[in-house]
């Protein structure tokens, strides 16, 4: 019967019409029996958020906004919300600022935008939860809020404008913080936002002149509809909670694009004697002609090989990265998997829009020194973000002012070309960042995203392959706690290709990091379409003689495990790096991944990369099983000799 | 056209709304409604009247009347018809497979086939025909099939014996024939709408190939390869679509392949995997409908893992896995039942199957081509090819999804084992859209990888059963998945292999490494158990001193369970590892390393190739090639004897060769488990593992001289050092450590032979423990290197010195002590002590606490090549 109905109502319009008719029917049918006691609808005594705001004289204007936009109905329902509620004076000031006399002068769309911008659904954020920087939770307006501390009063401010003047007003379905300034949601894209800021005129001109602004325009992939893929989900959040399951699956709700612009102010340029676009062109030429002498003669600034174009492109990233998203939030969250100790630096590599280039972000282990961009170890020089003018939000991105000029110069090129580059698997794919999947910290129950075919541009796979992103979980012995997980539908074999970020030219040993669990299947690996030796039996545990893992310290004749390291390398494997650990032992253990028989690195092979470019890693399952990869490493062969255990 | 669509669409919407409103009114507190008594002006006649009034459907009207559907199509709502007009019928009468030339000649069954197959039991607009619902989810634009009114019982043909498949299950019906349903599931209609084609990115070329050459315009809809010339004629009780031809129900893929004279060879292979199954349920129903019927009805089912289950009445997709006796399990199953009308992998509507069917010429050409040569040589005719070989061939040609099997996606196709299917559009010579899938007739055969890999000759040969069994033995992953690792390994088309296969008659004397180290040595004879299709092993006593084989003392079955379950498999896999070389052994070198890390010496080429393992070199025995096969991913060599890897350990060689005594004494004097450790046949090098190494043994005179000059401390001297104070003990410990590191510097990763042209650096076993700069800039915590320069005759070694000097050593060939091949084994379940304490002897005697020999396992092995050198190797 369902089938028949579906055939009949297949067209959307028909569905719409019939829904309306059915709705009316239900309404009228109900009207025949109107005697339902109002009081029986409520089973609690404290107020719902909507009711509280409505009853409070302080928030009557804001409540009016919520009423008009019908958001109040939502706030009177179950669920959890955090509300930053502007008081009446704040609302009046806002009207005045916008040249309006009253709330009714705003369009309904504008009002909705304002209302949703003050609300976070699904989280109750207490005052004590509001750390500095961008909040990880999106507002209902799908925008982020940034928290800062007022240097004079010490009070927390939102978006560097609205001070929290009363906090932690608990209501039945959430929490309210009173603020003294309406949060003004921008409706501009990243390019427009930069254009409005008078601090960045030279950079903005260059952005326009090079036409790189055209690369910052996308907002959302409207063709993506998560409802089409609900059949992929086998364990929903509700089921996980009901059954006390350790994980649940979900689909990304949208496929949004996002950008980050790292930007220098005119003032910064002045200190380098750059006052005009021409000056910037000349500066870019001195830097990039040295790195790319073959392109020195290209004067067309829209040519991607032109020095100014490279200069600007190197400031642009196709991920929406808050300041904490540059490195900290993947490594420094509560109960992080990463080991933070002096001398053990953590790195994040970010692909820029300048072809073939990466930015390196360093966090110095055991210190608070972070977001050190393109640090030169010998001189300890780097560029970083100016926190007082960072996390500047736009509809499709964010920008951060830098403390100095950022370039992919010869000196940094030499640094990044001669060291091991380790990429967390999730860092390969902007979709995971732009759609709030990466950077969540440990989740419980573990949040596992299933990514429909085509969702991630840099993963191409067969129809039989199921791709998932597993957010960090305390029991995962994973780098940064998360992993990319691939499987095949029942009885089928996986087959996928991953495109890596660009790697500088040179001779590299390439490895991928994974966890053994005895059920990974047999697979043939390919790198840049070249087979990586014979089929690999990944069902084999690390302690199997064919891999030969020995935990350091267990062999008296090899107390540090160096001999075992050599033996494993002879067989094409390495122990896991000593820079991360499992938070809760059980599935695996060890003080760090080096001490875990589950954490392995498979050496894929040695390759010569003639140019700096992206590469393809393909895996074809030959027997049923699953595949996961945690991270990838590219190490110049010349650096292997002196490579550390981290 | 678009407007028509639109109008029809909105008319239908209005009808639906009215329907909904009607329901509402009925339930609500009101009574009156306009359309209770008045028909909307845009509604046409009922279906019957429309066709009658139109005047161009007289044949179709006759069908309706004759089959008693007049009232149904006048009154009953919700029907969709695909009708042909009289012109189309006239064309049909002129040429058809039924051999009729006018309406009166149609049998009742034929009338039912035409009429019922053209009627859907619901009202569907073309716009919504490609939608379907599964589990509550509406899938828009994703349907290509739907069920019709035609019942399997509408046509029960009687098959005469001469038309029945040629296999034993049909034999008893050959003389008398039988009432046979080719399938007892419903017969779906297949259609191609614009929405569906868009959804799955079918190109016009795809459509053209599917329909054997039809072209289509945007928004055209087709039922099979028949175009709908007029869509969505709205009647009171449904829709009429006019076709440009008479729609006769096509057959399913199996029937088409069987009936097509161009695919007879393939059809005959397919016929091996079907049987008639008595259909009790349909016999009963048919008898109720036709009381005069007294016979039995059978259904033809193909042995498959996906399809109707012949033994269940309720609908099941679990396949028919038993012979008609209901007891005997079918050993070789097809991927799915190709005769299954209702083929589905979820929803009938969503997709159907496809098959590439090589034409007779293609099958013959393949059999006579270099690729098929193996098959032909072995079996002479297709009829002789056994089922277990035919099944993977057929399965490779069966596709489970048409959506993934259209020309624009041919380049993405892989088979069920993830191997690429190399189909090209130019291979398709004709096509047929059946009710359950598309048949592409091809001018090519697509042999499974099993056939073309180095494993192929083993699979086909009648004399390689032992190795074939070993290759096909499976392992089980933690998730419970079975996988045949060796088959997957040897089938890797991304690699080149040299596979050596001793044929079955040469497995009579396998010298077991574990038994070799026992007081009573043993030998295994592997043999093929025809009855149980398994390899067994008989254990004999063996005397390694004189090589004499004694009495048999035991027997282990390959399918044994419990503690002895794995012995046969374990030894054969070990043997197999020793017979696989990754790469080409005819590349000009003399020595190659096997998967087991054994070193083998190779001479000659092709069918004249000879190969020797370490033990062969000692005994001057040779394995000769008896048959040579050049396969897609390498060469397969059938041998007249297994390659015998070395049975002598590094320890044993150095112990037994007087010219190595000085170095051996230093090694043997080292504290327990620092150099030698008790494992394997006697001792093994502790830091050797599953890899290949080189050991450099300085001349006795050189070692002795170094000790005499104080360059080296002997163990005697170290052991004589005073140890009264902590400082003295530290000094002695340091001296021991220094000597051990010196000794370990003579063990190198990678096996290098004197014949090799080489100029490289290899890691030794000596760890660098300081930051001093060395000759090869070895970093701290890395292993000191040995530079090896080989000119094809001898090797020169350069040491990783830390004093700025260049120190060298050379391989000494004068004494014949070079390129000596040895092997260190690692046996399973080893604790400590000699192998004689780990296991009992093959005859059950020996260690009281040792495990039975039959439960022993070979875990791994390391090979090494040993050279005498003219200098000690020093790095400090």
Short mmCIF file of N, CA and C in Angstrom, two decimals, chain A residues 9 37 51 84 119 171 183 205 207 243 271 282 339 358-359 396 407 417 474 482 518:
data_model
loop_
_atom_site.label_atom_id
_atom_site.label_comp_id
_atom_site.label_asym_id
_atom_site.label_seq_id
_atom_site.Cartn_x
_atom_site.Cartn_y
_atom_site.Cartn_z
N UNK A 9 2.02 9.78 -5.03
CA UNK A 9 2.41 11.12 -4.53
C UNK A 9 3.84 11.44 -4.86
N UNK A 37 -7.54 18.99 28.72
CA UNK A 37 -7.18 19.93 29.80
C UNK A 37 -5.80 20.52 29.57
N UNK A 51 9.14 31.02 28.06
CA UNK A 51 8.24 31.62 29.05
C UNK A 51 9.01 32.57 29.97
N UNK A 84 21.90 33.71 24.57
CA UNK A 84 22.54 34.97 24.93
C UNK A 84 21.49 36.04 24.69
N UNK A 119 21.02 32.01 19.81
CA UNK A 119 20.63 30.72 20.39
C UNK A 119 21.52 29.58 19.92
N UNK A 171 17.00 27.71 33.32
CA UNK A 171 15.58 27.46 33.06
C UNK A 171 15.41 25.98 32.78
N UNK A 183 23.86 40.86 19.33
CA UNK A 183 24.86 40.26 18.45
C UNK A 183 24.39 40.47 17.02
N UNK A 205 42.86 44.78 -2.02
CA UNK A 205 43.06 45.14 -3.43
C UNK A 205 43.76 44.00 -4.17
N UNK A 207 43.69 40.91 -3.37
CA UNK A 207 42.75 39.78 -3.45
C UNK A 207 41.85 39.93 -4.69
N UNK A 243 20.10 1.92 24.19
CA UNK A 243 20.76 0.62 24.37
C UNK A 243 22.14 0.73 25.01
N UNK A 271 55.37 48.41 7.91
CA UNK A 271 56.65 48.13 8.57
C UNK A 271 57.63 47.42 7.62
N UNK A 282 55.96 43.93 -5.69
CA UNK A 282 57.43 43.85 -5.67
C UNK A 282 57.92 42.93 -4.55
N UNK A 339 50.25 13.64 23.35
CA UNK A 339 51.12 13.81 24.51
C UNK A 339 51.73 15.20 24.45
N UNK A 358 52.01 24.11 1.46
CA UNK A 358 51.42 23.86 2.78
C UNK A 358 51.84 24.97 3.72
N UNK A 359 50.99 25.17 4.72
CA UNK A 359 51.36 25.99 5.86
C UNK A 359 51.64 25.03 7.00
N UNK A 396 30.58 32.54 4.99
CA UNK A 396 31.23 31.34 4.44
C UNK A 396 32.70 31.25 4.84
N UNK A 407 54.67 34.11 4.04
CA UNK A 407 55.02 33.73 2.67
C UNK A 407 55.54 32.29 2.67
N UNK A 417 60.68 20.89 3.31
CA UNK A 417 61.11 19.86 2.34
C UNK A 417 62.07 18.86 2.96
N UNK A 474 37.75 8.00 23.53
CA UNK A 474 38.80 7.75 24.50
C UNK A 474 39.47 6.39 24.33
N UNK A 482 41.06 10.46 16.27
CA UNK A 482 40.02 10.19 15.27
C UNK A 482 40.57 9.32 14.15
N UNK A 518 42.90 -7.55 13.45
CA UNK A 518 42.67 -8.91 12.97
C UNK A 518 41.51 -9.05 12.01
#
